Coordinates of C-alpha atoms and ligand atoms in Angstrom, one line a residue:
M1 CA -14.7 22.4 0.3
E2 CA -12.2 22.8 3.0
R3 CA -10.8 19.7 4.6
D4 CA -10.5 19.9 8.4
I5 CA -8.6 16.7 9.2
F6 CA -5.1 18.1 8.9
D7 CA -3.5 20.4 11.5
H8 CA -0.4 22.6 11.4
D9 CA 2.0 19.7 11.9
H10 CA 0.5 17.8 8.9
E11 CA 0.7 20.8 6.7
A12 CA 4.4 21.4 7.7
F13 CA 5.0 17.7 6.9
R14 CA 3.3 18.3 3.5
E15 CA 5.7 21.1 2.7
A16 CA 8.7 19.0 3.7
S17 CA 7.3 16.1 1.7
L18 CA 6.9 18.3 -1.4
E19 CA 10.5 19.4 -1.2
F20 CA 11.7 15.8 -0.6
L21 CA 9.8 14.4 -3.6
A22 CA 11.0 17.2 -5.9
R23 CA 14.6 16.6 -4.8
E24 CA 14.9 12.9 -4.0
V25 CA 12.2 11.1 -6.1
T26 CA 11.0 12.9 -9.2
P27 CA 14.4 13.4 -10.8
H28 CA 15.2 9.7 -10.5
Y29 CA 11.8 8.1 -11.0
A30 CA 12.3 7.1 -14.6
T31 CA 15.6 5.4 -13.9
W32 CA 14.1 3.5 -10.9
E33 CA 11.2 2.4 -13.2
T34 CA 13.7 1.0 -15.7
E35 CA 15.6 -0.8 -12.9
G36 CA 12.4 -2.2 -11.4
I37 CA 13.3 -1.2 -7.9
V38 CA 13.9 1.8 -5.7
P39 CA 17.2 2.3 -4.0
R40 CA 17.6 1.6 -0.3
E41 CA 18.6 5.3 0.2
L42 CA 15.0 6.2 -0.4
F43 CA 14.0 4.5 2.8
T44 CA 16.8 6.3 4.8
G45 CA 15.7 9.5 3.3
L46 CA 12.1 8.9 4.2
G47 CA 13.3 7.9 7.7
E48 CA 15.0 11.4 8.0
L49 CA 11.8 12.9 6.7
G50 CA 9.9 11.3 9.6
L51 CA 7.8 8.7 7.8
F52 CA 8.6 6.0 10.4
A53 CA 8.2 8.3 13.3
A54 CA 5.5 6.1 14.9
V55 CA 8.5 4.3 16.5
P56 CA 8.7 5.2 20.2
E57 CA 11.1 8.0 21.2
E58 CA 13.3 5.6 23.1
F59 CA 14.0 3.8 19.8
G60 CA 14.6 6.9 17.7
G61 CA 11.1 7.9 16.5
S62 CA 8.6 10.3 18.0
G63 CA 6.0 7.8 19.1
V64 CA 3.3 9.6 17.2
E65 CA 1.1 7.0 15.4
D66 CA -0.9 9.0 13.0
L67 CA -1.7 7.8 9.5
R68 CA -2.4 11.4 8.4
F69 CA 1.4 11.9 7.9
S70 CA 1.7 9.1 5.4
A71 CA -1.6 10.2 3.9
V72 CA -0.1 13.6 3.2
L73 CA 3.0 12.1 1.7
A74 CA 0.9 9.7 -0.5
E75 CA -1.2 12.7 -1.7
E76 CA 1.8 14.8 -2.7
A77 CA 3.4 11.8 -4.4
A78 CA 0.3 11.0 -6.4
E79 CA 0.0 14.8 -7.3
A80 CA 3.7 14.6 -8.6
G81 CA 2.9 11.3 -10.5
V82 CA 5.4 9.3 -8.5
F83 CA 3.3 7.5 -6.0
P84 CA 4.4 3.9 -7.0
A85 CA 7.9 4.8 -5.7
L86 CA 6.4 5.3 -2.3
T87 CA 4.3 2.1 -2.1
G88 CA 7.0 0.1 -0.5
A89 CA 7.8 2.7 2.1
T90 CA 4.1 3.4 2.9
L91 CA 3.6 -0.4 3.3
Q92 CA 6.4 -0.2 5.8
S93 CA 4.9 2.7 7.7
D94 CA 1.2 1.9 7.5
V95 CA 1.1 -1.9 7.3
V96 CA 4.1 -3.7 8.7
L97 CA 5.4 -1.4 11.4
P98 CA 2.1 -1.3 13.3
Y99 CA 2.4 -5.1 13.9
L100 CA 5.8 -4.6 15.5
L101 CA 4.5 -1.7 17.6
R102 CA 1.6 -3.7 18.9
L103 CA 2.9 -7.2 19.1
A104 CA 6.8 -7.2 19.3
S105 CA 8.2 -8.0 22.7
A106 CA 10.4 -5.4 24.4
E107 CA 13.5 -7.4 23.4
Q108 CA 12.3 -7.5 19.7
Q109 CA 11.5 -3.7 19.7
Q110 CA 15.0 -3.0 21.1
R111 CA 16.5 -5.2 18.4
W112 CA 14.6 -3.9 15.4
L113 CA 12.9 -0.6 15.9
P114 CA 16.0 1.8 15.9
A115 CA 17.1 0.8 12.4
I116 CA 13.4 0.8 11.2
A117 CA 12.9 4.4 12.4
E118 CA 16.0 5.4 10.4
G119 CA 14.9 3.5 7.3
R120 CA 18.0 1.3 7.5
T121 CA 15.9 -1.8 7.9
I122 CA 13.3 -2.4 5.2
L123 CA 10.2 -4.3 6.0
A124 CA 7.8 -6.6 4.1
I125 CA 4.9 -8.7 5.0
A126 CA 4.4 -12.1 3.4
M127 CA 0.9 -13.6 3.5
T128 CA 0.1 -14.5 -0.1
E129 CA 1.3 -17.9 -1.4
P130 CA 1.2 -19.4 -4.9
G131 CA -1.8 -21.5 -3.8
T132 CA -3.7 -19.0 -1.7
G133 CA -4.2 -15.2 -1.5
S134 CA -7.7 -14.1 -0.6
D135 CA -8.2 -17.2 1.7
L136 CA -5.7 -16.8 4.5
A137 CA -7.0 -20.0 6.0
G138 CA -5.4 -21.8 3.0
I139 CA -1.8 -20.8 4.0
R140 CA 0.5 -23.8 3.9
T141 CA 4.0 -22.4 4.7
R142 CA 4.7 -24.4 7.8
A143 CA 6.9 -23.5 10.8
V144 CA 7.7 -26.5 13.2
R145 CA 9.2 -25.6 16.6
E146 CA 12.4 -27.5 17.4
G147 CA 14.0 -26.3 20.7
D148 CA 14.9 -22.6 20.4
H149 CA 14.1 -22.3 16.7
Y150 CA 11.4 -22.9 14.1
V151 CA 12.1 -24.9 10.9
V152 CA 10.1 -23.2 8.1
N153 CA 9.2 -24.7 4.7
G154 CA 7.0 -23.1 2.0
A155 CA 6.8 -20.3 -0.5
K156 CA 5.3 -16.8 -0.7
T157 CA 4.6 -14.7 -3.8
F158 CA 3.8 -11.2 -4.9
I159 CA 5.7 -9.8 -1.9
T160 CA 6.1 -6.0 -2.0
N161 CA 9.7 -5.0 -1.1
G162 CA 10.6 -8.7 -1.4
I163 CA 14.0 -7.9 -2.8
N164 CA 14.9 -4.9 -0.7
A165 CA 13.5 -6.2 2.6
D166 CA 15.7 -7.0 5.6
L167 CA 12.9 -8.2 7.9
V168 CA 10.0 -10.1 6.5
L169 CA 6.9 -10.7 8.6
V170 CA 5.9 -14.1 7.4
V171 CA 2.5 -15.6 8.1
V172 CA 3.2 -19.3 8.8
R173 CA 1.1 -22.3 9.8
T174 CA 2.1 -23.5 13.3
G175 CA -1.1 -25.6 13.8
D176 CA -3.8 -27.3 11.9
D177 CA -6.8 -25.1 12.8
P178 CA -7.4 -22.9 9.7
H179 CA -7.3 -19.6 11.7
R180 CA -5.9 -20.4 15.2
G181 CA -3.0 -22.3 13.5
L182 CA -1.5 -19.2 11.9
S183 CA 1.4 -17.3 13.5
L184 CA 3.7 -14.4 12.6
L185 CA 7.5 -15.0 12.3
A186 CA 10.0 -12.3 11.5
V187 CA 12.5 -13.7 9.1
E188 CA 15.7 -11.7 8.7
R189 CA 18.0 -11.2 5.7
G190 CA 20.7 -13.9 5.8
T191 CA 18.6 -16.6 7.5
P192 CA 19.8 -20.0 6.4
G193 CA 17.3 -21.6 4.0
F194 CA 15.5 -18.3 3.2
E195 CA 15.9 -17.4 -0.5
R196 CA 14.4 -14.6 -2.7
G197 CA 13.1 -15.7 -6.0
R198 CA 12.8 -13.6 -9.1
R199 CA 11.8 -10.0 -9.2
L200 CA 8.3 -10.3 -10.8
E201 CA 7.4 -8.6 -14.1
K202 CA 4.2 -6.7 -13.6
L203 CA 1.6 -4.9 -15.8
G204 CA 2.4 -1.6 -13.9
M205 CA 4.1 -0.4 -10.8
H206 CA 7.4 -1.1 -12.5
V207 CA 9.3 1.0 -10.0
Q208 CA 8.2 -1.3 -7.0
D209 CA 10.0 -4.6 -6.4
T210 CA 7.7 -7.5 -6.0
A211 CA 9.2 -10.9 -5.5
E212 CA 8.8 -14.6 -4.6
L213 CA 10.2 -15.8 -1.4
S214 CA 11.1 -19.4 -0.5
F215 CA 11.8 -21.3 2.7
S216 CA 13.6 -24.6 2.6
D217 CA 14.3 -25.9 6.1
A218 CA 14.9 -22.2 7.0
I219 CA 16.1 -21.9 10.6
V220 CA 14.3 -19.0 12.4
P221 CA 15.0 -18.3 16.0
A222 CA 11.9 -18.8 18.3
A223 CA 12.8 -15.4 19.6
N224 CA 11.5 -14.0 16.3
L225 CA 7.9 -15.1 16.9
V226 CA 5.9 -11.9 16.8
G227 CA 2.9 -12.1 19.2
E228 CA 1.5 -15.3 20.5
E229 CA 1.8 -18.6 18.6
G230 CA -1.6 -19.1 17.0
G231 CA -2.4 -15.4 17.1
G232 CA -1.5 -14.6 13.5
F233 CA -4.9 -14.5 11.9
F234 CA -6.4 -12.3 14.6
A235 CA -3.4 -9.9 14.3
L236 CA -3.9 -9.7 10.6
T237 CA -7.6 -9.1 10.7
S238 CA -7.1 -6.2 13.2
N239 CA -4.5 -4.5 11.1
L240 CA -6.1 -4.9 7.7
P241 CA -8.4 -1.9 8.0
T242 CA -5.3 0.5 8.2
E243 CA -3.9 -1.1 5.1
R244 CA -7.1 -0.8 3.3
L245 CA -7.6 2.9 4.2
S246 CA -4.1 3.6 3.1
I247 CA -4.8 2.1 -0.3
A248 CA -8.1 4.1 -0.5
I249 CA -6.3 7.4 0.3
A250 CA -3.7 6.8 -2.4
A251 CA -6.5 5.8 -4.9
V252 CA -8.4 9.1 -4.3
A253 CA -5.2 11.1 -4.7
Q254 CA -4.3 9.2 -7.9
A255 CA -7.8 9.8 -9.3
R256 CA -7.5 13.5 -8.7
T257 CA -4.2 13.6 -10.6
A258 CA -5.6 11.6 -13.5
L259 CA -8.5 14.2 -13.7
R260 CA -6.1 17.1 -13.6
W261 CA -3.9 15.7 -16.4
T262 CA -6.9 15.1 -18.5
A263 CA -8.4 18.4 -18.0
D264 CA -5.1 19.9 -19.2
H265 CA -5.1 17.6 -22.2
V266 CA -8.7 18.3 -23.3
R267 CA -8.2 22.1 -23.0
A268 CA -5.2 21.9 -25.3
R269 CA -6.1 19.2 -27.8
K270 CA -8.4 20.2 -30.7
A271 CA -10.7 18.1 -32.9
F272 CA -13.1 19.5 -35.6
G273 CA -11.6 22.9 -35.0
V274 CA -12.4 23.2 -31.2
P275 CA -10.8 21.9 -28.0
I276 CA -12.2 18.5 -27.1
G277 CA -13.0 19.9 -23.7
S278 CA -15.7 21.9 -25.3
F279 CA -17.7 18.8 -26.3
Q280 CA -20.6 18.3 -23.9
T281 CA -19.8 14.6 -23.6
T282 CA -16.3 15.4 -22.4
R283 CA -17.5 18.0 -19.9
H284 CA -20.1 15.8 -18.5
R285 CA -17.8 12.8 -18.1
L286 CA -15.3 14.9 -16.3
A287 CA -18.0 16.5 -14.2
D288 CA -19.3 13.2 -13.1
L289 CA -15.8 12.0 -12.1
D290 CA -15.0 15.2 -10.4
T291 CA -18.1 14.9 -8.3
E292 CA -17.5 11.3 -7.4
I293 CA -13.9 12.0 -6.5
D294 CA -14.9 14.9 -4.2
I295 CA -17.6 12.9 -2.4
T296 CA -15.3 9.9 -2.1
R297 CA -12.5 12.1 -0.6
H298 CA -15.0 13.3 2.1
Y299 CA -15.8 9.7 3.0
V300 CA -12.1 8.7 3.1
D301 CA -11.2 11.7 5.2
R302 CA -13.9 10.7 7.6
C303 CA -12.5 7.2 7.8
L304 CA -9.1 8.7 8.4
A305 CA -10.5 10.7 11.3
E306 CA -12.2 7.6 12.7
L307 CA -8.9 5.6 12.5
V308 CA -7.0 8.4 14.3
A309 CA -9.7 8.2 17.0
G310 CA -9.3 4.5 17.2
R311 CA -12.8 3.8 15.9
L312 CA -12.5 2.7 12.2
S313 CA -14.5 -0.5 11.7
P314 CA -13.3 -3.2 9.3
V315 CA -16.5 -2.7 7.3
D316 CA -16.1 1.0 6.9
A317 CA -12.5 0.5 5.8
A318 CA -13.6 -2.1 3.3
K319 CA -16.2 0.3 1.9
A320 CA -13.5 3.0 1.5
K321 CA -11.1 0.6 -0.3
L322 CA -13.8 -0.8 -2.5
W323 CA -15.3 2.5 -3.6
A324 CA -12.1 4.5 -3.9
T325 CA -10.2 1.9 -5.9
E326 CA -13.2 1.1 -8.2
L327 CA -13.5 4.9 -8.8
L328 CA -9.8 5.1 -9.6
G329 CA -10.4 2.3 -12.2
R330 CA -13.3 4.1 -13.8
T331 CA -11.4 7.4 -13.7
T332 CA -8.2 6.2 -15.3
D333 CA -10.1 4.3 -18.0
A334 CA -12.1 7.4 -18.9
C335 CA -9.0 9.6 -18.8
V336 CA -7.1 7.2 -21.1
Q337 CA -10.1 7.4 -23.5
L338 CA -10.1 11.2 -23.4
H339 CA -6.4 11.2 -24.3
G340 CA -7.2 9.2 -27.4
G341 CA -4.1 7.4 -28.9
Y342 CA -1.7 9.3 -26.7
G343 CA -3.5 7.7 -23.7
Y344 CA -2.2 4.4 -24.9
M345 CA 1.4 5.5 -25.2
T346 CA 3.5 4.7 -22.2
E347 CA 5.4 8.0 -22.5
Y348 CA 2.2 9.7 -21.4
P349 CA 1.8 9.5 -17.6
I350 CA -1.9 8.7 -17.9
A351 CA -1.0 5.4 -19.6
R352 CA 1.3 4.5 -16.8
L353 CA -1.1 5.5 -14.2
Y354 CA -3.8 3.4 -15.8
A355 CA -1.6 0.3 -15.5
D356 CA -0.3 1.3 -12.1
A357 CA -3.7 1.8 -10.7
R358 CA -5.1 -1.6 -11.7
V359 CA -3.6 -3.4 -8.8
S360 CA -5.4 -1.3 -6.2
R361 CA -8.5 -3.4 -6.8
I362 CA -6.5 -6.6 -6.2
Y363 CA -4.0 -6.1 -3.4
G364 CA -4.9 -5.5 0.2
G365 CA -7.9 -7.7 -0.4
T366 CA -9.8 -7.7 -3.8
S367 CA -12.9 -5.8 -4.5
E368 CA -14.9 -9.1 -4.2
I369 CA -13.5 -9.7 -0.7
M370 CA -14.4 -6.1 0.3
R371 CA -17.9 -6.9 -0.9
E372 CA -17.9 -10.1 1.2
I373 CA -16.9 -8.1 4.3
I374 CA -19.6 -5.5 3.7
G375 CA -22.2 -8.1 2.7
R376 CA -21.6 -10.1 5.8
S377 CA -22.3 -7.0 7.9
L378 CA -25.8 -6.9 6.3
R379 CA -26.6 -10.3 7.9
L380 CA -28.6 -11.4 5.0
D381 CA -28.6 -15.1 5.9
Ligands
FAD401 C1 1.7 -5.9 -7.0 C2 1.2 -6.7 -5.9 C3 1.8 -6.5 -4.7 C4 1.4 -7.4 -3.6 N1 2.0 -7.3 -2.4 C5 1.7 -8.2 -1.4 C6 2.4 -8.2 -0.2 O1 3.3 -7.3 0.1 N2 2.2 -9.2 0.7 C7 1.3 -10.2 0.5 O2 1.1 -11.0 1.3 N3 0.6 -10.2 -0.7 C8 0.7 -9.2 -1.7 N4 0.1 -9.2 -2.8 C9 -1.0 -10.3 -3.0 C10 -2.4 -9.8 -3.0 O3 -2.8 -9.4 -1.8 C11 -3.2 -11.0 -3.6 O4 -2.9 -11.0 -4.9 C12 -4.7 -10.7 -3.4 O5 -5.1 -10.8 -2.0 C13 -5.5 -11.8 -4.1 O6 -5.1 -13.1 -3.9 P1 -4.8 -14.0 -5.1 O7 -3.9 -13.3 -6.1 O8 -4.4 -15.4 -4.6 O9 -6.2 -14.2 -5.9 P2 -7.3 -15.3 -5.5 O10 -7.6 -15.3 -4.1 O11 -7.0 -16.6 -6.2 O12 -8.5 -14.7 -6.3 C14 -8.8 -14.8 -7.6 C15 -10.2 -14.1 -7.9 O13 -11.2 -14.8 -7.2 C16 -11.9 -13.9 -6.4 N5 -12.4 -14.5 -5.2 C17 -11.6 -15.1 -4.2 N6 -12.4 -15.5 -3.2 C18 -13.6 -15.0 -3.5 C19 -14.9 -15.1 -2.8 N7 -15.0 -15.6 -1.5 N8 -16.0 -14.6 -3.4 C20 -15.9 -14.0 -4.6 N9 -14.7 -13.9 -5.3 C21 -13.6 -14.4 -4.7 C22 -11.0 -12.8 -6.2 O14 -11.7 -11.6 -5.8 C23 -10.3 -12.6 -7.5 O15 -11.0 -11.9 -8.4 C24 0.4 -8.4 -3.9 C25 -0.2 -8.5 -5.1 C26 0.2 -7.7 -6.1 C27 -0.4 -8.0 -7.5

């Protein structure tokens, strides 16, 4: 079925993205995977491509906030089997930048946005702590105001771009109320008392740096408070639907790629004298997944249109993330199975995608938390 959510500008961006990925990402991907991090130049290249163009014109962007551009890039990256290299950059464009566009003061925007538009400043967001992830109200990293600065103490973990980031939007506790006591502080590279811990070893997504951060009497200027003191929780809940939809978009694209690789494999691989694709069980399994992926893509496209129109509800975004990422899990599992032993070998892309995909049911809110959000909307008690 034809998709009608993209216009000429998005398709032009798709062409430019394809060319960028073929030139700047695919040839280097294996090296970056070994190194466990993407180079900073990837961000400046993506800045030139226009990924951070939501930044207003006066600060070097085009002022067009439209998730469809990053969706197009994510789709093409998934198609090329290199999506994990883009997760940090799409986190920057889809998740962190919107906070600064909505909440940063004029002075902060002047200070930060020009370098963000160019990809020279890399962003991260630090909510999760060793002691709490799903439950934001459990955040303990504390920021105490002393004159013109905050003194920050605490630790964050699992932070995407944790090593590369120049500006980390840190969720801190400035008061005791579980929700109204949370605020957002932008902590810059070089802040005294702010340290990066190890680059964490992961099951998949080896190309993406994920790190621990620690704050020991870190001195952060009060001028780096983003939004109102105490407004952190509400800022987070209003931005999370975009993050969840962005994860759902990538999940559908990755599932399509897994299916394509597997169709190629079962056509070529023979058992008992015939291609394994000719077995009815294989055909039916792939037919089921193809159907589910197509239907899911329509729902996710619809959510994207709703988001662009400013109407996407947190519940609909949760449904998109829950369904698309669970489907990605079912798809990669079935596709590994259909590859037989080769599916378990990391030199085969399907094995790496199986491992890379697992996190999509965990980060950005787990599947259980998505079910909680959806379940609450049913008003059952
Ligand atoms: C690769 C990677 C990158 C990440 N990037 C970032 C990042 O950039 N910034 C950031 O802040 N965080 C990041 N995270 C953290 C991620 O968002 C959290 O891991 C996730 O929200 C889950 O939190 P947790 O790990 O503390 O698990 P927990 O909250 O301890 O959950 C453990 C289990 O309990 C379940 N559970 C919890 N509460 C409930 C409930 N009410 N009902 C039913 N089940 C429940 C969960 O679903 C899960 O299955 C990243 C994580 C990974 C793995």
